Structure formats: C-alpha cells, structure tokens
Tab-separated table of C-alpha atoms and ligand atoms in Angstrom:
chain	number	residue	atom	x	y	z
G	1	MET	CA	13.501	47.363	-39.355
G	2	ILE	CA	9.982	47.355	-38.056
G	3	THR	CA	8.950	44.652	-40.362
G	4	ARG	CA	11.987	42.644	-39.394
G	5	LEU	CA	11.008	43.049	-35.626
G	6	LYS	CA	7.302	42.139	-36.471
G	7	THR	CA	8.390	38.794	-38.363
G	8	ARG	CA	10.643	37.956	-35.355
G	9	LEU	CA	7.804	38.456	-32.988
G	10	LEU	CA	5.399	36.460	-35.109
G	11	VAL	CA	7.887	33.560	-35.311
G	12	LEU	CA	8.408	33.867	-31.611
G	13	ALA	CA	4.699	33.780	-31.011
G	14	THR	CA	4.117	30.715	-33.205
G	15	VAL	CA	6.977	28.757	-31.420
G	16	LEU	CA	5.412	29.546	-28.240
G	17	SER	CA	1.899	28.626	-29.057
G	18	CYS	CA	3.126	25.472	-30.614
G	19	THR	CA	4.976	24.362	-27.484
G	20	VAL	CA	2.186	25.102	-25.070
G	21	ALA	CA	-0.956	24.022	-26.950
G	22	GLY	CA	1.095	21.731	-29.157
G	23	VAL	CA	2.197	19.246	-26.405
G	24	ALA	CA	-1.257	17.997	-25.818
G	25	ALA	CA	-2.200	18.186	-29.519
G	26	ALA	CA	0.819	16.340	-30.664
G	27	ALA	CA	0.786	13.876	-27.968
G	28	ASP	CA	-1.197	10.673	-28.742
G	29	VAL	CA	-3.763	10.840	-25.950
G	30	LYS	CA	-7.330	9.789	-26.443
G	31	PRO	CA	-10.237	10.502	-24.314
G	32	ARG	CA	-10.476	7.398	-21.752
G	33	LEU	CA	-12.284	6.334	-18.682
G	34	ILE	CA	-10.255	4.640	-16.106
G	35	ARG	CA	-11.860	2.572	-13.311
G	36	PHE	CA	-9.723	2.695	-10.076
G	37	GLY	CA	-10.758	0.490	-7.198
G	38	TYR	CA	-9.425	0.361	-3.510
G	39	GLY	CA	-10.655	-1.317	-0.284
G	40	LEU	CA	-10.784	1.456	2.313
G	41	ASN	CA	-13.440	4.007	2.382
G	42	ASP	CA	-13.363	7.542	0.918
G	43	GLU	CA	-12.303	9.204	4.101
G	44	SER	CA	-9.211	7.056	4.409
G	45	VAL	CA	-5.629	7.946	3.255
G	46	GLN	CA	-6.423	5.581	0.241
G	47	GLY	CA	-9.467	7.700	-0.583
G	48	ARG	CA	-7.598	10.902	-0.483
G	49	ALA	CA	-4.745	9.617	-2.540
G	50	ALA	CA	-7.170	7.972	-5.034
G	51	ARG	CA	-8.764	11.355	-5.522
G	52	PHE	CA	-5.500	12.994	-5.847
G	53	LEU	CA	-4.379	10.702	-8.512
G	54	ALA	CA	-7.727	11.116	-10.547
G	55	GLN	CA	-7.326	14.866	-10.358
G	56	GLU	CA	-3.662	15.141	-11.134
G	57	LEU	CA	-4.224	12.580	-14.242
G	58	GLU	CA	-7.117	14.698	-15.624
G	59	LYS	CA	-4.710	17.836	-15.081
G	60	ILE	CA	-1.937	16.714	-16.976
G	61	SER	CA	-3.860	15.039	-19.839
G	62	GLY	CA	-5.734	18.127	-20.391
G	63	GLY	CA	-8.940	16.427	-19.308
G	64	LYS	CA	-8.696	13.484	-21.610
G	65	LEU	CA	-7.802	10.750	-19.121
G	66	LYS	CA	-10.618	10.639	-16.582
G	67	MET	CA	-10.427	8.303	-13.666
G	68	LYS	CA	-13.537	7.164	-11.666
G	69	THR	CA	-12.673	6.045	-8.231
G	70	PHE	CA	-14.554	3.163	-6.409
G	71	GLY	CA	-13.638	2.825	-2.581
G	72	SER	CA	-14.951	0.496	-0.003
G	73	ALA	CA	-14.019	-2.668	-2.055
G	74	ASN	CA	-17.072	-1.718	-4.344
G	75	LEU	CA	-15.158	-3.345	-7.200
G	76	GLY	CA	-14.192	-6.283	-5.003
G	77	SER	CA	-11.504	-7.205	-2.525
G	78	ASP	CA	-7.951	-6.634	-3.158
G	79	GLU	CA	-7.729	-10.429	-4.409
G	80	GLN	CA	-10.858	-10.120	-6.526
G	81	MET	CA	-9.555	-6.954	-8.125
G	82	GLN	CA	-6.080	-8.269	-8.860
G	83	GLY	CA	-7.938	-11.077	-10.828
G	84	ALA	CA	-10.179	-8.528	-12.681
G	85	LEU	CA	-7.002	-6.460	-13.675
G	86	ALA	CA	-5.171	-9.595	-14.817
G	87	GLY	CA	-8.183	-10.588	-16.912
G	88	GLY	CA	-8.656	-7.059	-18.442
G	89	ALA	CA	-12.075	-6.266	-16.738
G	90	GLN	CA	-10.756	-3.438	-14.780
G	91	GLU	CA	-8.162	-0.925	-15.429
G	92	MET	CA	-6.517	0.174	-12.151
G	93	MET	CA	-6.453	-0.384	-8.412
G	94	VAL	CA	-4.384	0.016	-5.260
G	95	GLY	CA	-4.126	-2.755	-2.681
G	96	SER	CA	-1.710	-4.680	-0.342
G	97	THR	CA	1.301	-6.377	-1.396
G	98	ALA	CA	0.244	-9.278	0.816
G	99	PRO	CA	-2.371	-11.016	-1.280
G	100	LEU	CA	-0.154	-10.376	-4.388
G	101	ALA	CA	2.293	-12.898	-2.953
G	102	GLY	CA	-0.265	-15.494	-4.281
G	103	MET	CA	0.740	-14.413	-7.675
G	104	VAL	CA	4.502	-13.395	-7.263
G	105	LYS	CA	5.622	-15.126	-4.132
G	106	GLU	CA	8.676	-12.664	-3.708
G	107	PHE	CA	6.096	-10.039	-2.510
G	108	GLY	CA	6.127	-11.952	0.648
G	109	VAL	CA	9.363	-10.171	1.729
G	110	PHE	CA	7.060	-7.356	2.927
G	111	ASP	CA	5.387	-9.791	5.190
G	112	LEU	CA	8.463	-10.770	7.106
G	113	PRO	CA	8.066	-9.386	10.671
G	114	PHE	CA	10.149	-6.655	12.320
G	115	LEU	CA	12.065	-6.005	9.004
G	116	PHE	CA	12.087	-2.153	8.742
G	117	ASN	CA	12.711	0.258	11.607
G	118	SER	CA	11.350	3.304	9.977
G	119	GLU	CA	9.416	4.704	6.991
G	120	LYS	CA	12.669	6.066	5.479
G	121	GLU	CA	14.062	2.504	5.161
G	122	ALA	CA	10.779	1.187	3.703
G	123	ASP	CA	10.887	4.057	1.098
G	124	ALA	CA	14.512	3.088	0.180
G	125	VAL	CA	13.754	-0.403	-0.494
G	126	LEU	CA	10.512	0.011	-2.128
G	127	ASP	CA	11.834	2.780	-4.540
G	128	GLY	CA	15.284	1.101	-4.887
G	129	GLN	CA	16.303	-2.160	-6.917
G	130	LEU	CA	14.420	-4.635	-4.917
G	131	GLY	CA	11.189	-2.972	-4.867
G	132	GLN	CA	11.343	-2.146	-8.590
G	133	ASP	CA	12.570	-5.441	-9.622
G	134	LEU	CA	9.581	-7.074	-7.854
G	135	LEU	CA	7.051	-4.715	-9.779
G	136	LYS	CA	8.582	-6.093	-13.009
G	137	LYS	CA	7.772	-9.590	-12.060
G	138	LEU	CA	4.150	-8.733	-12.018
G	139	GLU	CA	4.040	-8.262	-15.798
G	140	ALA	CA	4.227	-12.094	-16.463
G	141	ARG	CA	1.027	-12.350	-14.275
G	142	GLY	CA	-0.915	-9.753	-16.343
G	143	LEU	CA	-0.234	-6.596	-14.052
G	144	ILE	CA	1.815	-3.468	-14.441
G	145	GLY	CA	3.238	-2.388	-11.027
G	146	LEU	CA	3.345	1.465	-10.971
G	147	VAL	CA	4.422	2.797	-7.533
G	148	TYR	CA	4.160	1.908	-3.889
G	149	TRP	CA	1.987	3.775	-1.505
G	150	GLU	CA	2.339	3.614	2.314
G	151	ASN	CA	-0.044	1.579	4.287
G	152	GLY	CA	2.312	1.546	7.298
G	153	PHE	CA	3.512	-0.109	10.497
G	154	ARG	CA	0.867	-2.616	11.512
G	155	ASN	CA	-0.455	-2.889	15.175
G	156	MET	CA	-2.854	-5.018	16.869
G	157	THR	CA	-6.364	-4.577	18.207
G	158	ASN	CA	-8.851	-6.998	19.898
G	159	SER	CA	-11.803	-7.219	22.018
G	160	LYS	CA	-10.421	-9.380	24.794
G	161	ARG	CA	-7.345	-7.779	26.461
G	162	PRO	CA	-4.296	-5.738	26.149
G	163	ILE	CA	-1.390	-7.570	24.656
G	164	ASN	CA	1.690	-7.166	26.915
G	165	ARG	CA	3.258	-10.404	25.984
G	166	ALA	CA	3.078	-12.932	23.058
G	167	GLU	CA	1.267	-15.201	25.514
G	168	ASP	CA	-1.584	-12.777	25.863
G	169	LEU	CA	-2.299	-13.736	22.091
G	170	GLN	CA	-3.442	-17.278	23.216
G	171	GLY	CA	-6.891	-17.963	22.253
G	172	ILE	CA	-7.439	-14.768	20.271
G	173	LYS	CA	-8.941	-15.314	16.900
G	174	LEU	CA	-6.817	-12.835	14.852
G	175	ARG	CA	-7.849	-11.886	11.290
G	176	VAL	CA	-4.711	-11.758	9.072
G	177	MET	CA	-4.179	-10.723	5.283
G	178	GLN	CA	-4.533	-13.549	2.969
G	179	ASN	CA	-0.958	-14.392	2.918
G	180	GLN	CA	1.131	-17.707	4.157
G	181	ILE	CA	3.752	-15.797	6.006
G	182	ALA	CA	1.215	-13.614	8.003
G	183	LEU	CA	-0.660	-16.795	8.919
G	184	GLY	CA	2.544	-18.529	10.141
G	185	VAL	CA	3.721	-15.545	11.906
G	186	PHE	CA	0.528	-14.940	14.007
G	187	ASN	CA	0.006	-18.683	14.745
G	188	THR	CA	3.565	-18.935	15.872
G	189	LEU	CA	3.016	-16.022	18.261
G	190	GLY	CA	0.189	-17.994	19.700
G	191	ALA	CA	-2.862	-16.434	18.144
G	192	ASN	CA	-5.485	-18.458	16.031
G	193	ALA	CA	-4.861	-16.611	12.783
G	194	VAL	CA	-7.762	-16.397	10.340
G	195	PRO	CA	-7.097	-15.191	6.785
G	196	MET	CA	-9.910	-13.017	5.482
G	197	PRO	CA	-10.335	-10.242	3.017
G	198	PHE	CA	-10.458	-6.739	4.424
G	199	SER	CA	-13.814	-6.101	3.057
G	200	GLU	CA	-15.393	-8.596	5.468
G	201	LEU	CA	-13.416	-7.474	8.532
G	202	PHE	CA	-15.443	-4.875	10.107
G	203	THR	CA	-18.592	-7.345	10.256
G	204	ALA	CA	-16.372	-10.103	11.433
G	205	LEU	CA	-15.092	-8.031	14.427
G	206	GLU	CA	-18.713	-6.698	15.049
G	207	THR	CA	-20.252	-10.210	15.165
G	208	ARG	CA	-17.209	-11.526	17.046
G	209	THR	CA	-16.513	-14.071	14.311
G	210	VAL	CA	-12.979	-12.902	15.062
G	211	ASP	CA	-11.675	-11.293	18.140
G	212	GLY	CA	-8.986	-9.150	16.678
G	213	GLN	CA	-6.971	-7.814	13.703
G	214	GLU	CA	-3.865	-5.968	12.895
G	215	ASN	CA	-3.411	-2.820	10.682
G	216	PRO	CA	-1.825	0.674	10.715
G	217	ILE	CA	-3.496	3.256	13.066
G	218	THR	CA	-4.647	5.265	10.126
G	219	THR	CA	-6.829	2.394	9.111
G	220	ILE	CA	-7.925	1.464	12.606
G	221	GLN	CA	-9.172	5.126	12.739
G	222	SER	CA	-10.726	5.425	9.127
G	223	SER	CA	-12.423	2.203	9.229
G	224	LYS	CA	-13.791	2.853	12.817
G	225	PHE	CA	-12.443	-0.283	14.290
G	226	TYR	CA	-12.332	1.654	17.555
G	227	GLU	CA	-16.287	1.030	17.815
G	228	VAL	CA	-15.873	-2.781	18.089
G	229	GLN	CA	-12.324	-3.160	19.303
G	230	PRO	CA	-11.585	-1.678	22.915
G	231	PHE	CA	-7.829	-2.684	22.942
G	232	LEU	CA	-4.978	-1.299	20.716
G	233	THR	CA	-1.548	-2.713	21.246
G	234	ILE	CA	1.289	-0.734	19.613
G	235	THR	CA	3.682	-3.455	18.149
G	236	ARG	CA	4.788	-2.166	14.727
G	237	HIS	CA	5.423	-5.794	13.939
G	238	VAL	CA	5.483	-5.394	10.221
G	239	TYR	CA	5.386	-2.480	7.673
G	240	THR	CA	3.443	-3.371	4.731
G	241	PRO	CA	3.053	-1.253	1.494
G	242	TRP	CA	0.233	-0.587	-1.070
G	243	VAL	CA	0.957	-0.898	-4.588
G	244	VAL	CA	-0.683	0.793	-7.551
G	245	LEU	CA	-1.467	-1.591	-10.299
G	246	ALA	CA	-2.806	-1.335	-13.808
G	247	SER	CA	-4.264	-4.344	-16.011
G	248	LYS	CA	-1.342	-5.274	-18.459
G	249	LYS	CA	-3.960	-6.232	-21.069
G	250	TRP	CA	-5.475	-2.753	-20.901
G	251	TRP	CA	-1.913	-0.989	-20.540
G	252	ASP	CA	-0.682	-2.574	-23.706
G	253	THR	CA	-3.545	-0.847	-25.712
G	254	LEU	CA	-2.249	2.576	-24.411
G	255	SER	CA	-0.006	4.785	-26.399
G	256	PRO	CA	3.446	5.528	-25.061
G	257	ASP	CA	2.257	9.105	-24.297
G	258	GLU	CA	-0.736	7.823	-22.362
G	259	GLN	CA	1.455	5.536	-20.382
G	260	LYS	CA	3.823	8.102	-19.588
G	261	LEU	CA	1.056	10.551	-18.308
G	262	ILE	CA	-0.216	7.629	-16.108
G	263	ARG	CA	3.308	6.942	-14.598
G	264	GLN	CA	3.678	10.624	-14.030
G	265	ALA	CA	0.547	10.991	-12.154
G	266	ALA	CA	1.197	7.742	-10.253
G	267	ALA	CA	4.673	9.114	-9.115
G	268	ALA	CA	2.832	12.452	-7.940
G	269	SER	CA	0.316	10.393	-6.020
G	270	ARG	CA	3.059	8.294	-4.291
G	271	ASP	CA	4.594	11.452	-2.873
G	272	PHE	CA	1.246	12.996	-1.732
G	273	GLU	CA	0.107	9.787	-0.220
G	274	ARG	CA	3.256	9.016	1.902
G	275	LYS	CA	3.201	12.569	3.131
G	276	ASP	CA	-0.436	12.409	3.976
G	277	SER	CA	-0.193	8.997	5.419
G	278	ARG	CA	2.485	10.195	7.906
G	279	ALA	CA	0.595	13.386	8.893
G	280	ASP	CA	-2.520	11.381	9.392
G	281	SER	CA	-0.701	8.660	11.444
G	282	ALA	CA	0.548	11.438	13.808
G	283	LYS	CA	-2.969	12.579	14.550
G	284	ALA	CA	-4.633	9.118	14.564
G	285	MET	CA	-3.299	8.112	18.156
G	286	THR	CA	-5.105	11.124	19.745
G	287	THR	CA	-8.253	10.412	17.996
G	288	LEU	CA	-8.164	6.629	19.003
G	289	GLU	CA	-7.548	7.694	22.525
G	290	GLN	CA	-10.435	10.104	22.517
G	291	ALA	CA	-12.677	7.320	21.058
G	292	GLY	CA	-11.979	5.404	24.208
G	293	MET	CA	-9.589	2.805	23.094
G	294	LYS	CA	-7.169	1.353	25.792
G	295	ILE	CA	-3.762	1.801	24.138
G	296	ASN	CA	-0.609	0.035	25.312
G	297	THR	CA	2.778	-0.310	23.682
G	298	VAL	CA	4.874	-3.611	23.987
G	299	SER	CA	8.142	-3.154	25.619
G	300	PRO	CA	11.517	-3.273	23.598
G	301	GLU	CA	12.278	-6.568	25.612
G	302	GLU	CA	9.068	-8.107	24.553
G	303	VAL	CA	9.504	-7.148	20.749
G	304	ALA	CA	12.998	-8.849	21.141
G	305	ARG	CA	11.135	-11.987	22.456
G	306	MET	CA	8.501	-11.940	19.828
G	307	ARG	CA	11.262	-11.500	17.249
G	308	GLU	CA	12.943	-14.713	18.580
G	309	LYS	CA	9.804	-16.510	18.587
G	310	VAL	CA	8.925	-15.932	14.802
G	311	GLN	CA	12.544	-16.559	13.743
G	312	PRO	CA	11.826	-20.149	12.595
G	313	VAL	CA	9.040	-18.752	10.318
G	314	VAL	CA	11.553	-16.173	8.873
G	315	ASP	CA	14.063	-18.978	8.439
G	316	LYS	CA	11.527	-21.054	6.471
G	317	TYR	CA	10.646	-18.226	4.175
G	318	THR	CA	14.075	-17.129	3.762
G	319	GLN	CA	14.642	-20.531	2.184
G	320	GLU	CA	11.288	-20.510	0.230
G	321	LEU	CA	11.743	-16.899	-1.135
G	322	GLY	CA	15.471	-17.316	-1.881
G	323	PRO	CA	18.439	-16.623	0.502
G	324	GLU	CA	19.860	-14.271	-2.134
G	325	LEU	CA	16.829	-12.150	-2.211
G	326	ILE	CA	16.756	-11.945	1.513
G	327	LYS	CA	20.412	-11.075	1.405
G	328	GLN	CA	19.868	-8.246	-1.131
G	329	LEU	CA	16.942	-6.981	1.113
G	330	ASN	CA	18.921	-6.954	4.284
G	331	ASP	CA	21.815	-5.190	2.467
G	332	GLU	CA	19.430	-2.554	1.136
G	333	ILE	CA	17.975	-1.846	4.489
G	334	GLN	CA	21.573	-1.637	6.083
G	335	LYS	CA	22.454	1.034	3.454
G	336	ALA	CA	19.377	3.003	4.165
G	337	ARG	CA	20.037	2.672	7.998
G	338	ASN	CA	23.613	3.944	7.745
X	401	TF8	C1	-5.487	-5.231	5.067
X	401	TF8	C2	-4.677	-4.242	4.402
X	401	TF8	C3	-5.736	-3.123	3.741
X	401	TF8	C4	-5.714	-2.904	2.336
X	401	TF8	C5	-6.838	-2.352	1.641
X	401	TF8	C6	-8.177	-2.820	1.822
X	401	TF8	O1	-5.467	-5.423	6.174
X	401	TF8	O2	-4.000	-3.585	5.496
X	401	TF8	O3	-5.311	-1.873	4.185
X	401	TF8	O4	-5.331	-4.202	1.650
X	401	TF8	O5	-6.576	-2.290	0.325
X	401	TF8	O6	-6.253	-6.094	4.311
C-alpha cells in the first residue's frame, strides 16, 4: 500500500516537473539578441512600452530571448528602420503607419482625417478584420506586422497663433508625417505642409525652419515641444496608430516556438501600451498647461467646416485606396459605434 502510494507520488512528481521545466526545455528556443528601435525618447509612452515588451519577452522565454531597445531614433527614423527591417539589418521596431503607406498604400486609411470618434472605435478596427488584413500585406514587402500600439488623436501646435478656424493656418509652415494624404489634408486646410521625419522635428521647430506640427498630446509632452511651441490647439483631426514590426528575413529564421513567444509578448505589450497611453493622455493636458502652453479647442462647428474642406482629399484617396476598402472601413467603424 505504502509502496503503491510512493510510486504514485513519484509518477505525479515526474509529470509535474516535466510540465514545468519541460516547456522551456522541450520548446525550440535559442538564445537570441533582438534589436528593437523606436523614435520617441525613453520617457515617452513608446519608451515605457518598449521596456515592457523586452521584460515580458525575457520572462516568458526563460531569459533566452533578450531584447535591446534603442529609443530617440538612434537606429534611424521610422522610414529608415522600415528599410533596415526589410533588408534584414535590424530585427524589430515600432513606428507610425503613415510612412508605411509608402510600402503598402492601404495603410493610408489611417491618415484619412476625422475618421474615428473614440479610441474604442480605433481598437475595434485595428484589431479587427481590416487592421489584421493590412498587417498581412506587409509580408510581401519583407515585414511582419505584429500588433498595433496607440499613438493617438493628433492635435496641432505652433509658434505663431491659436488656431480657431482653418484660415488661421494660412502661412503656417506645418511639419507633417511623410505621407501623401497628410500632405494633401494640411495643404487643403490652408497650411504650408512640410513632410519631415520625426527625428528632425524638434530642431526644426527650435530653429523656426517650421512653425508648427501635429501630434498626440502625450508626444507633445514627452518630446518637450512646449519649450518651443507656445500654442496648442485641440483638433483631434486624425487618430494614427503605431505598429510593432519584425524583419521577415529574420523572422523566417526563427522556430515556431520562438515566433509564438514573440507574438505573445507583443500582444501583452499592446494591452499595456494602450492603457498607459490613455492614462498618460489624461495627465498630459495639465502638464502642458503648467508648462505655459496656451491651449484652445476648435469648436464642433469649425470641425464640421474643416471636415467639409478636406472632403475632396478624402474623395480622391477613397478612389486611390479602393472604394470597397473604404466601405469596409466605414462599416467596421459603424459596427463599433453601435
Ligand atoms: C510622427 C509620429 C511619431 C512616431 C514615432 C517617432 O509625428 O507621430 O510619434 O512615428 O515613431 O512622426
């Protein structure tokens, strides 16, 4: 009886130890070093989420998959890093979808102005069919799209005047992301739109090479734009996401177990980042006010006027990106709205 119990316990103990230690051992995971680049500084939402991702990956891989993070565009601008990933010279990054539209034009949908009303709608589209289909299109261009992080609703800052109406943008040299739609939108609103990588932006604002820019308030805070931009205008004119990318060349050398761990850590980083971004956004307004920015919000009537003004740009790109895609997009937004 006692021996039988002993044997049973022994069997149980063996099974247990195999399942605990066994997962890592049985899984095909090799020690690897992954370089992860991003454009904002270490104190930004991007910086915090990059560190979270690195820690999570190290944890779930039993210390085998190590990630070294490089902020402040130290590995290059979003566009340069996209190229490095496609060529296999860098493993991973996070950046805006806007410059990706140069590779897969359909990413331009996220540059269409006044599309989403809330973060919830954006999440639904990004994590739903449309957002996921777009990620798959990246493979043909040498990139693996993993998850979307929140960048957020964009607002305008400048060094000249508060923007109460579209007409106030006249004569303002406004930096925009490197994307045809953004260029069209801001020129149509009346600004002189200047496409430029984010990595050059602070200096350009400081030296008055450009008068203004547009970004979510989290970035206006973390990048200290308030030091060189006295006016902040809340417009929420567009919600743009970030996307976590891997080099396909590199990805194809990973085992399925390694790929699974990276996908799992990326999904956890998405949830962490969105929560963090929303909490940070709620605090940023106060910080920017205290920093002395003059803040105004454009009226709903003026937003409606701006929307009308940019309609020709929306129509043009509806044709260019495909009316079916735009219909799918609007259907998915409606579904999330109801
Ligand atoms: C921009 C974007 C930036 C990002 C970042 C540098 O204005 O909003 O947040 O692309 O990766 O360029």
